[in-house]
mmCIF file of C-alpha atoms in Angstrom:
data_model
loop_
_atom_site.group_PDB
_atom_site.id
_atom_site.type_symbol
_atom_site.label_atom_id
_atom_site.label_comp_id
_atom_site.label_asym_id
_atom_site.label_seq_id
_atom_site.Cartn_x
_atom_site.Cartn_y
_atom_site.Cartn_z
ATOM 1 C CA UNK A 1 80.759 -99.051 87.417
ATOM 2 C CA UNK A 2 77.231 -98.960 86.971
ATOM 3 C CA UNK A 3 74.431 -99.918 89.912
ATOM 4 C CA UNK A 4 72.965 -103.194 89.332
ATOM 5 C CA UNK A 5 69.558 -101.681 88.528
ATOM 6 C CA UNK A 6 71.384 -99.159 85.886
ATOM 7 C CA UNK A 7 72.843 -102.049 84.177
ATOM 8 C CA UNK A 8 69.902 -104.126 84.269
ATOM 9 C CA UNK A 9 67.923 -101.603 82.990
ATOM 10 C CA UNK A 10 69.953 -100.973 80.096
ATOM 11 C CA UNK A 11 70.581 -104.544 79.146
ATOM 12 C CA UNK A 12 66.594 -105.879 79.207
ATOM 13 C CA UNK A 13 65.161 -101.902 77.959
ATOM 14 C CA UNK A 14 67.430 -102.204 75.186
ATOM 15 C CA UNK A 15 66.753 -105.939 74.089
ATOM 16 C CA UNK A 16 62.510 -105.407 74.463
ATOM 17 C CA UNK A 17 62.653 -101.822 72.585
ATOM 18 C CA UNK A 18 64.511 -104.462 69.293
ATOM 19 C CA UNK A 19 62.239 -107.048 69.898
ATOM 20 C CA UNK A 20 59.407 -104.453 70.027
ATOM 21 C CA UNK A 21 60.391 -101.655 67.349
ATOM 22 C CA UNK A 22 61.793 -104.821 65.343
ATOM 23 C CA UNK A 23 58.249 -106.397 65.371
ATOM 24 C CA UNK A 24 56.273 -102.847 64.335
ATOM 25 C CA UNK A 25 58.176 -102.386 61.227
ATOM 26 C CA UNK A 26 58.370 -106.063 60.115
ATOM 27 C CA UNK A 27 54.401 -106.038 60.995
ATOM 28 C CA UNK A 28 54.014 -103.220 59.242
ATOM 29 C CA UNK A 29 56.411 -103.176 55.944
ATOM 30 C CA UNK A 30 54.891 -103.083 52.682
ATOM 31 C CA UNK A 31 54.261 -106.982 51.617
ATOM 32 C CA UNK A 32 57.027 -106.392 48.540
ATOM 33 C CA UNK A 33 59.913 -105.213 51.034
ATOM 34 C CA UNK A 34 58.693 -108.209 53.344
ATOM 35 C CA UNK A 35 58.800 -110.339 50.254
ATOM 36 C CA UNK A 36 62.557 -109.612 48.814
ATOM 37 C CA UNK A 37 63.719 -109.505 52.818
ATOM 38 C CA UNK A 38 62.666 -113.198 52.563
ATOM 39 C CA UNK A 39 64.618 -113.780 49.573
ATOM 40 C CA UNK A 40 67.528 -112.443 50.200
ATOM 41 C CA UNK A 41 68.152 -114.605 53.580
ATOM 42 C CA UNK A 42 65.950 -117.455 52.740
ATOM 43 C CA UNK A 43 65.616 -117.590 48.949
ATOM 44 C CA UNK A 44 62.361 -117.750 49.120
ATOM 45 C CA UNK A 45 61.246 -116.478 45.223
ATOM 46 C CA UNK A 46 58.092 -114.487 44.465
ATOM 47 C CA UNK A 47 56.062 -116.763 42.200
ATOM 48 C CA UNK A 48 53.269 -114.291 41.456
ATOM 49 C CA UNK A 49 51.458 -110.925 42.899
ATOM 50 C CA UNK A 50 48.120 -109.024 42.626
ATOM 51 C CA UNK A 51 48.725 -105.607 42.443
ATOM 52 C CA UNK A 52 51.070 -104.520 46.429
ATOM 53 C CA UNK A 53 47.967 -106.503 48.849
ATOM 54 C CA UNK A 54 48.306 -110.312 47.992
ATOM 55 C CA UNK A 55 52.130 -112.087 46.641
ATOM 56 C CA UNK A 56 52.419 -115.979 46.542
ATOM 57 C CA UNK A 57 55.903 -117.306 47.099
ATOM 58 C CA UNK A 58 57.786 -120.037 46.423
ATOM 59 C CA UNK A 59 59.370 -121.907 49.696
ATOM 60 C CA UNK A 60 61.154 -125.188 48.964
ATOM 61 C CA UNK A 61 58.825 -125.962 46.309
ATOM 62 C CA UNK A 62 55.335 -125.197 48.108
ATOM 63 C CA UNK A 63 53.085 -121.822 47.410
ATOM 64 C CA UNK A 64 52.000 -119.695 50.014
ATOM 65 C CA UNK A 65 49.977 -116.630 49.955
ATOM 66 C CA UNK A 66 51.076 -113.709 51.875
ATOM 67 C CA UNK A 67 48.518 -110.848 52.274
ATOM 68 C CA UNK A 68 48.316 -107.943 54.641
ATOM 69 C CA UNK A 69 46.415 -109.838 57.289
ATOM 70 C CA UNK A 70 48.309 -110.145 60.568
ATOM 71 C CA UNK A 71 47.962 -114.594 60.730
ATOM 72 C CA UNK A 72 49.071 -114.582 57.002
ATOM 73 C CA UNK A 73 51.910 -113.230 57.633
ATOM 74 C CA UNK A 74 52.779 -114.067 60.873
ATOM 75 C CA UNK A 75 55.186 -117.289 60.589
ATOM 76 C CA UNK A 76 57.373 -115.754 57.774
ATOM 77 C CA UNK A 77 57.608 -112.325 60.153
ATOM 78 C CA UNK A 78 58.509 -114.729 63.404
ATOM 79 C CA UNK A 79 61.421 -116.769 61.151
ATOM 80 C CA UNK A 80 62.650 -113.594 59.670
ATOM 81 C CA UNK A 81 62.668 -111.591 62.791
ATOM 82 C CA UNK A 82 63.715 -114.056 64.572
ATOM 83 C CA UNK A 83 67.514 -113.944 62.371
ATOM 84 C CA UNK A 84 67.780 -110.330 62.160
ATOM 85 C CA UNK A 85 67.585 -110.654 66.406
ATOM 86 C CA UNK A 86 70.520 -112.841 66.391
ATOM 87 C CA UNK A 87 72.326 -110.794 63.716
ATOM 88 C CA UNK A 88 71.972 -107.671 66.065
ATOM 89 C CA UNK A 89 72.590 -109.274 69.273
ATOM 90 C CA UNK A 90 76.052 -111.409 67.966
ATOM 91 C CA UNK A 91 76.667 -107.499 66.807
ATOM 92 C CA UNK A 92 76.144 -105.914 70.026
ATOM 93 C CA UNK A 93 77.529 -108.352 71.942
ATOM 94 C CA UNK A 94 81.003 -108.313 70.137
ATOM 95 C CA UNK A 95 80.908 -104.875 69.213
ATOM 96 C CA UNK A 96 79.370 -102.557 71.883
ATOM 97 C CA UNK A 97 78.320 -104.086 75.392
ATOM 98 C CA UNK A 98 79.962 -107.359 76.121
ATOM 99 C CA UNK A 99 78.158 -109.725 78.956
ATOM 100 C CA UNK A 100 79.598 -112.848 80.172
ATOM 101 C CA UNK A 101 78.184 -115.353 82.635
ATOM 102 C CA UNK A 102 80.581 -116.522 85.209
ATOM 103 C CA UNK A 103 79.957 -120.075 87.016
ATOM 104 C CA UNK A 104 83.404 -121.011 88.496
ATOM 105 C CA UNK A 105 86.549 -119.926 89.544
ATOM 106 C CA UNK A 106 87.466 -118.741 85.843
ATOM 107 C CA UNK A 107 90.014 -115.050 86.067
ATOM 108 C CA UNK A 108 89.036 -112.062 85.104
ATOM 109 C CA UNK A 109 89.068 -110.511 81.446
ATOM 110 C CA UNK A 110 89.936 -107.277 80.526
ATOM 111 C CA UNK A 111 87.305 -106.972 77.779
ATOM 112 C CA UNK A 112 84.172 -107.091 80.818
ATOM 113 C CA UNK A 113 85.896 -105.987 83.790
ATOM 114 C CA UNK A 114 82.520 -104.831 86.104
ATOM 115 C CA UNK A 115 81.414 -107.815 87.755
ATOM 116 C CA UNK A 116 77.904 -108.238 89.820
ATOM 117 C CA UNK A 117 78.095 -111.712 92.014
ATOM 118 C CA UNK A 118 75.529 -113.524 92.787
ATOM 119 C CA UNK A 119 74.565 -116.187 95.301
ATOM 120 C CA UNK A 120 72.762 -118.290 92.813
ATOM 121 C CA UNK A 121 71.264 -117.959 89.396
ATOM 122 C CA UNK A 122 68.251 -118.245 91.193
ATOM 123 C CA UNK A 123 69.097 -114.639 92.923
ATOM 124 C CA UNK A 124 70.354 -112.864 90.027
ATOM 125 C CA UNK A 125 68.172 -110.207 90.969
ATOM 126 C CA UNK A 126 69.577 -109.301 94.109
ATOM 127 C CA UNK A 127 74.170 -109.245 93.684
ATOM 128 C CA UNK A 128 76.045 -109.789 97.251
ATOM 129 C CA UNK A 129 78.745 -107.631 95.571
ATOM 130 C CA UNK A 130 79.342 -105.090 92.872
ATOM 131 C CA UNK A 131 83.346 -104.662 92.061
ATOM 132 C CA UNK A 132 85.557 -104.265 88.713
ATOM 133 C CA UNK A 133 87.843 -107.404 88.661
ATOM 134 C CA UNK A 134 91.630 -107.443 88.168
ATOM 135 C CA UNK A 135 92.652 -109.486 85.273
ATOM 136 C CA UNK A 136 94.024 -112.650 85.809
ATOM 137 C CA UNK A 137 92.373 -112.425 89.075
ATOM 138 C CA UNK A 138 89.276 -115.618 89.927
ATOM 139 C CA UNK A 139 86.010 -113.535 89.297
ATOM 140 C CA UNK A 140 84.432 -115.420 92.415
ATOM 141 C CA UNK A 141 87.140 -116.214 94.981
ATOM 142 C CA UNK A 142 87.112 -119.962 96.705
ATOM 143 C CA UNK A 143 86.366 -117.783 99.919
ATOM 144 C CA UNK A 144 83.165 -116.840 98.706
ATOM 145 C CA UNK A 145 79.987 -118.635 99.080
ATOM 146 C CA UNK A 146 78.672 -117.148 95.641
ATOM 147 C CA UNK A 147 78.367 -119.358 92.591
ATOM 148 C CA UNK A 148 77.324 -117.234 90.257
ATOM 149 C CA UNK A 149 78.336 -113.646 88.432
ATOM 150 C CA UNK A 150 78.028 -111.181 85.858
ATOM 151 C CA UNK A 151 80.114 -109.297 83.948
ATOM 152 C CA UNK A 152 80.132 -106.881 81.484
ATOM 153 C CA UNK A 153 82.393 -104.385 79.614
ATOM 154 C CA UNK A 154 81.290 -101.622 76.809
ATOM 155 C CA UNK A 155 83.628 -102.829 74.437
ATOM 156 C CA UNK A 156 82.801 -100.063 71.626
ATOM 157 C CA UNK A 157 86.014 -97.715 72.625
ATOM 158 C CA UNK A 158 88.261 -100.494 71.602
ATOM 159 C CA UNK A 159 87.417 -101.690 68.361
ATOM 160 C CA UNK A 160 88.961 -100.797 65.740
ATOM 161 C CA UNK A 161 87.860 -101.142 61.930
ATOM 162 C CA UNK A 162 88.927 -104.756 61.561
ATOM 163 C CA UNK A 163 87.051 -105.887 64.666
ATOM 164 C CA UNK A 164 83.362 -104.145 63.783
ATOM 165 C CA UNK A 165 84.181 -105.841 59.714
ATOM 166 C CA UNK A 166 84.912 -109.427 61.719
ATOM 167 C CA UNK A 167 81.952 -109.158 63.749
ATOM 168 C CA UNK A 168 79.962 -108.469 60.430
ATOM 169 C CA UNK A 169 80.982 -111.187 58.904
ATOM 170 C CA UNK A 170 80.089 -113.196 61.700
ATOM 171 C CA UNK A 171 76.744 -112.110 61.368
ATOM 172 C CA UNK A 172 76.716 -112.857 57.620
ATOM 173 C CA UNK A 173 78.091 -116.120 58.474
ATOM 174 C CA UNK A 174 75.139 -116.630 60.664
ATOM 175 C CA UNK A 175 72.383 -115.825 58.201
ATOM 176 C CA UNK A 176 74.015 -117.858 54.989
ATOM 177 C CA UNK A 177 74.057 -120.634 57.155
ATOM 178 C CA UNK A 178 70.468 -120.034 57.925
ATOM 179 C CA UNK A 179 69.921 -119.875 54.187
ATOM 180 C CA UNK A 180 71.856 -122.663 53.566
ATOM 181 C CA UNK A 181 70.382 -125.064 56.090
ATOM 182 C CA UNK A 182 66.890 -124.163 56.134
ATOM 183 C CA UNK A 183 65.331 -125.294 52.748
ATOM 184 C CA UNK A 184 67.303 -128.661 53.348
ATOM 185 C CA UNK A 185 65.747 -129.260 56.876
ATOM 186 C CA UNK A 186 62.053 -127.793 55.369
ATOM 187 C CA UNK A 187 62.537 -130.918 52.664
ATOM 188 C CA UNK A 188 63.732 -133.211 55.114
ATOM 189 C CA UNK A 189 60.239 -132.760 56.988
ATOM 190 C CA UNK A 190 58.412 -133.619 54.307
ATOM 191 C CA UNK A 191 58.948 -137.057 55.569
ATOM 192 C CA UNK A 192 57.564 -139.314 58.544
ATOM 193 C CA UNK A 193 61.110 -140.072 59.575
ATOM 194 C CA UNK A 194 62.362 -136.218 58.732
ATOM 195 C CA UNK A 195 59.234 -135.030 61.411
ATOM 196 C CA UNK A 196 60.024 -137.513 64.205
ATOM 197 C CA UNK A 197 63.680 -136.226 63.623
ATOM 198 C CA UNK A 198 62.818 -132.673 64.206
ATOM 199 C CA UNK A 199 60.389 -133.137 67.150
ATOM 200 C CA UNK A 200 63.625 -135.439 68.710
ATOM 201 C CA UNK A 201 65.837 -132.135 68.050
ATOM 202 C CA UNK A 202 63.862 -129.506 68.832
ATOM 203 C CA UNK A 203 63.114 -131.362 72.295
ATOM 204 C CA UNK A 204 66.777 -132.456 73.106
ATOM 205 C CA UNK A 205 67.337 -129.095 72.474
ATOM 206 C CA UNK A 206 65.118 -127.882 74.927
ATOM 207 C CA UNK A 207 66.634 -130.380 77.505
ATOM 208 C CA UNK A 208 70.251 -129.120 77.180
ATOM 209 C CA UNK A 209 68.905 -125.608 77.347
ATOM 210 C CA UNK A 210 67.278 -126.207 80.451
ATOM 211 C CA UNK A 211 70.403 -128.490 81.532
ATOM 212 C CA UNK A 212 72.800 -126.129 81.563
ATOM 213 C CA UNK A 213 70.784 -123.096 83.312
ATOM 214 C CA UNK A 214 70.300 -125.340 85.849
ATOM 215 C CA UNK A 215 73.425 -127.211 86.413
ATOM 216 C CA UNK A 216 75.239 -123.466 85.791
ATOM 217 C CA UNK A 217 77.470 -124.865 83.070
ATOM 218 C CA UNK A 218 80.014 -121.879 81.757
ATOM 219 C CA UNK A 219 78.035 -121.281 78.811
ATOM 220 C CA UNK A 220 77.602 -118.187 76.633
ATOM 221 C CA UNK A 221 75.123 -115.748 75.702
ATOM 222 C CA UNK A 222 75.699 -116.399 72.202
ATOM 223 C CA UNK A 223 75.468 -120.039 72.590
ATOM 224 C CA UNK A 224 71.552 -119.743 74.247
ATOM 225 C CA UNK A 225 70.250 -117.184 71.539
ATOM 226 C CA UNK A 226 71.498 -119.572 68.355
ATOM 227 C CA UNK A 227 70.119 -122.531 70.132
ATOM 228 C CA UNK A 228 66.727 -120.502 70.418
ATOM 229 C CA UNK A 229 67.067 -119.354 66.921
ATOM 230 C CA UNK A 230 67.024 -123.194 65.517
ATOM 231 C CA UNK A 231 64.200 -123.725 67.929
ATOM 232 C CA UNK A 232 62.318 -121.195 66.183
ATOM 233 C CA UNK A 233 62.844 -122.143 62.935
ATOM 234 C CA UNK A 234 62.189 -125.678 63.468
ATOM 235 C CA UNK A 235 58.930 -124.339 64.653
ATOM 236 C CA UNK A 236 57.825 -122.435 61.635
ATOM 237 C CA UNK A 237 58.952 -125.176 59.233
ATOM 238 C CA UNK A 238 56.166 -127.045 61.469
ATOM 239 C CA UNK A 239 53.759 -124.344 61.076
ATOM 240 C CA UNK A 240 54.166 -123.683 57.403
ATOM 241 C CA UNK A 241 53.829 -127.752 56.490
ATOM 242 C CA UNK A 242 51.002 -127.974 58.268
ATOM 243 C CA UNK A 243 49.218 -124.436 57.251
ATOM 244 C CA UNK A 244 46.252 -124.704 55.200
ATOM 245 C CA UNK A 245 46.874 -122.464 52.068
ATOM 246 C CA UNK A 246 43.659 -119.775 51.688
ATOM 247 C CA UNK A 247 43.030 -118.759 47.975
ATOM 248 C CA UNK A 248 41.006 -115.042 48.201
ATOM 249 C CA UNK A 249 37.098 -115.843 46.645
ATOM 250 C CA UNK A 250 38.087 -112.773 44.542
ATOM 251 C CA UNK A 251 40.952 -114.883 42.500
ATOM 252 C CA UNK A 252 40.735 -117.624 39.931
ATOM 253 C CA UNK A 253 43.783 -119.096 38.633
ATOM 254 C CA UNK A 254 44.458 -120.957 35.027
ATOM 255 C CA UNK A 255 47.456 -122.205 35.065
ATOM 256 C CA UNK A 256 50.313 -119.404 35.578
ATOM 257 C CA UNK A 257 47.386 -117.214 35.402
ATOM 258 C CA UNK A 258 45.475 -114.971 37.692
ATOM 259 C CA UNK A 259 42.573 -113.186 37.499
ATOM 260 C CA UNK A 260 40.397 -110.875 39.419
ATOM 261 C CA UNK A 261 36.868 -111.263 39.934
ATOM 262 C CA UNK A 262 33.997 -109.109 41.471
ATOM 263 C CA UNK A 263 32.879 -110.280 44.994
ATOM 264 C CA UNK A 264 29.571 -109.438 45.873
#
């Protein structure tokens, strides 16, 4: 199996170079491709454009402008990043390098045999022990004093066909639901009562998060990042109802129209 600084390496490298190349090319992508990525996982609609540097869109019934300026953007590129992050990790995880957090006496799996145990959470940088488990076999023996492992498996030699189509579709199921939800919670903060609501969540949220890292409750991976995914978006509904909208001094509008004027 691999040495604990090999796999840790590999796990964190991999996870900052998507965050990092991820954030480059949604920073830098032509404001149309930015545009029609937001409508097809958020339905946001394109309400009008001057020529490829300034778009308005339609969210939920509000205009924004999006230009090429880094703040302009920055919300819509946080939300949107933000999903195609889950998307890749529910994909990785379930498709090429499984992880599981161990807390108890709970047996072995086949799927991530190579186990790293731990005295604590709090010394996950340092294992007592690095072994490949036998299935059916407790992960951290009543024997032990540790309380805490990791284990991981690279699950790509195993999957077959059907298994990479499933875990697709469980990424599609992730983002429709994010386009399905998302304009309903953006109206429902329109209100007083819809704003208190959200603050409530998005806080409770951040108490069972830091709950269960602390109590080391058997939770997954996959459970964390979709928790921090609705935490995101609740902040950027936040940010984008309480964004002042900036018209360009170059543009006068008539109705539907727009038109360009010199700026001295």
């Amino acid at each position: 199996m691999l040495p604990y600084g090999v796999y840790a390496a590999i796990l964190f490298g991999s996870l900052f170079i998507i965050i990092l190349g991820g954030a480059i090319v949604l920073l830098k992508l032509p404001l149309r491709k930015l545009v029609t990525l937001l409508q097809s996982i958020f339905h946001f609609t394109k309400v009008r454009s001057v020529g490829n540097d300034y778009i308005i869109i339609d969210v939920c019934g509000d205009e924004f402008e999006i230009s090429k300026k880094l703040w302009n953007r920055l919300p819509f590129v946080f939300a949107l990043g933000m999903c195609l992050l889950v998307a890749i990790l529910v994909f990785i995880e379930g498709c090429i390098f499984s992880t599981r957090h161990v807390y108890s006496t709970k047996v072995c799996s086949e799927r991530v045999p190579n186990c790293y145990l731990f005295k604590s959470q709090l010394t996950s940088f340092k294992p007592l022990y690095e072994f490949v488990c036998e299935p059916n076999r407790p992960v951290i023996p009543s024997n032990m004093s540790a309380s805490f492992a990791v284990c991981y498996g690279f699950v790509l030699p195993d999957q077959s066909s059907i298994d990479i189509l499933n875990q697709l579709g469980v990424c599609t199921g992730i983002l429709s639901l994010v386009e399905s939800i998302y304009p309903l919670v953006y109206k429902f903060a329109r209100k007083k009562y819809g704003r208190i609501s959200l603050i409530v969540l998005f806080c409770a949220l951040v108490i069972i998060e830091t709950t269960v890292l602390a109590m080391q409750l058997n939770i997954t991976f996959m459970t964390i990042i979709l928790l921090l995914l609705t935490q995101v978006l609740i902040i950027t509904i936040f940010i984008l109802h309480y964004r002042k909208v900036h018209h360009p001094d170059n543009i006068s509008r008539v109705g539907s129209y727009v038109e360009l004027k010199d700026v001295n």
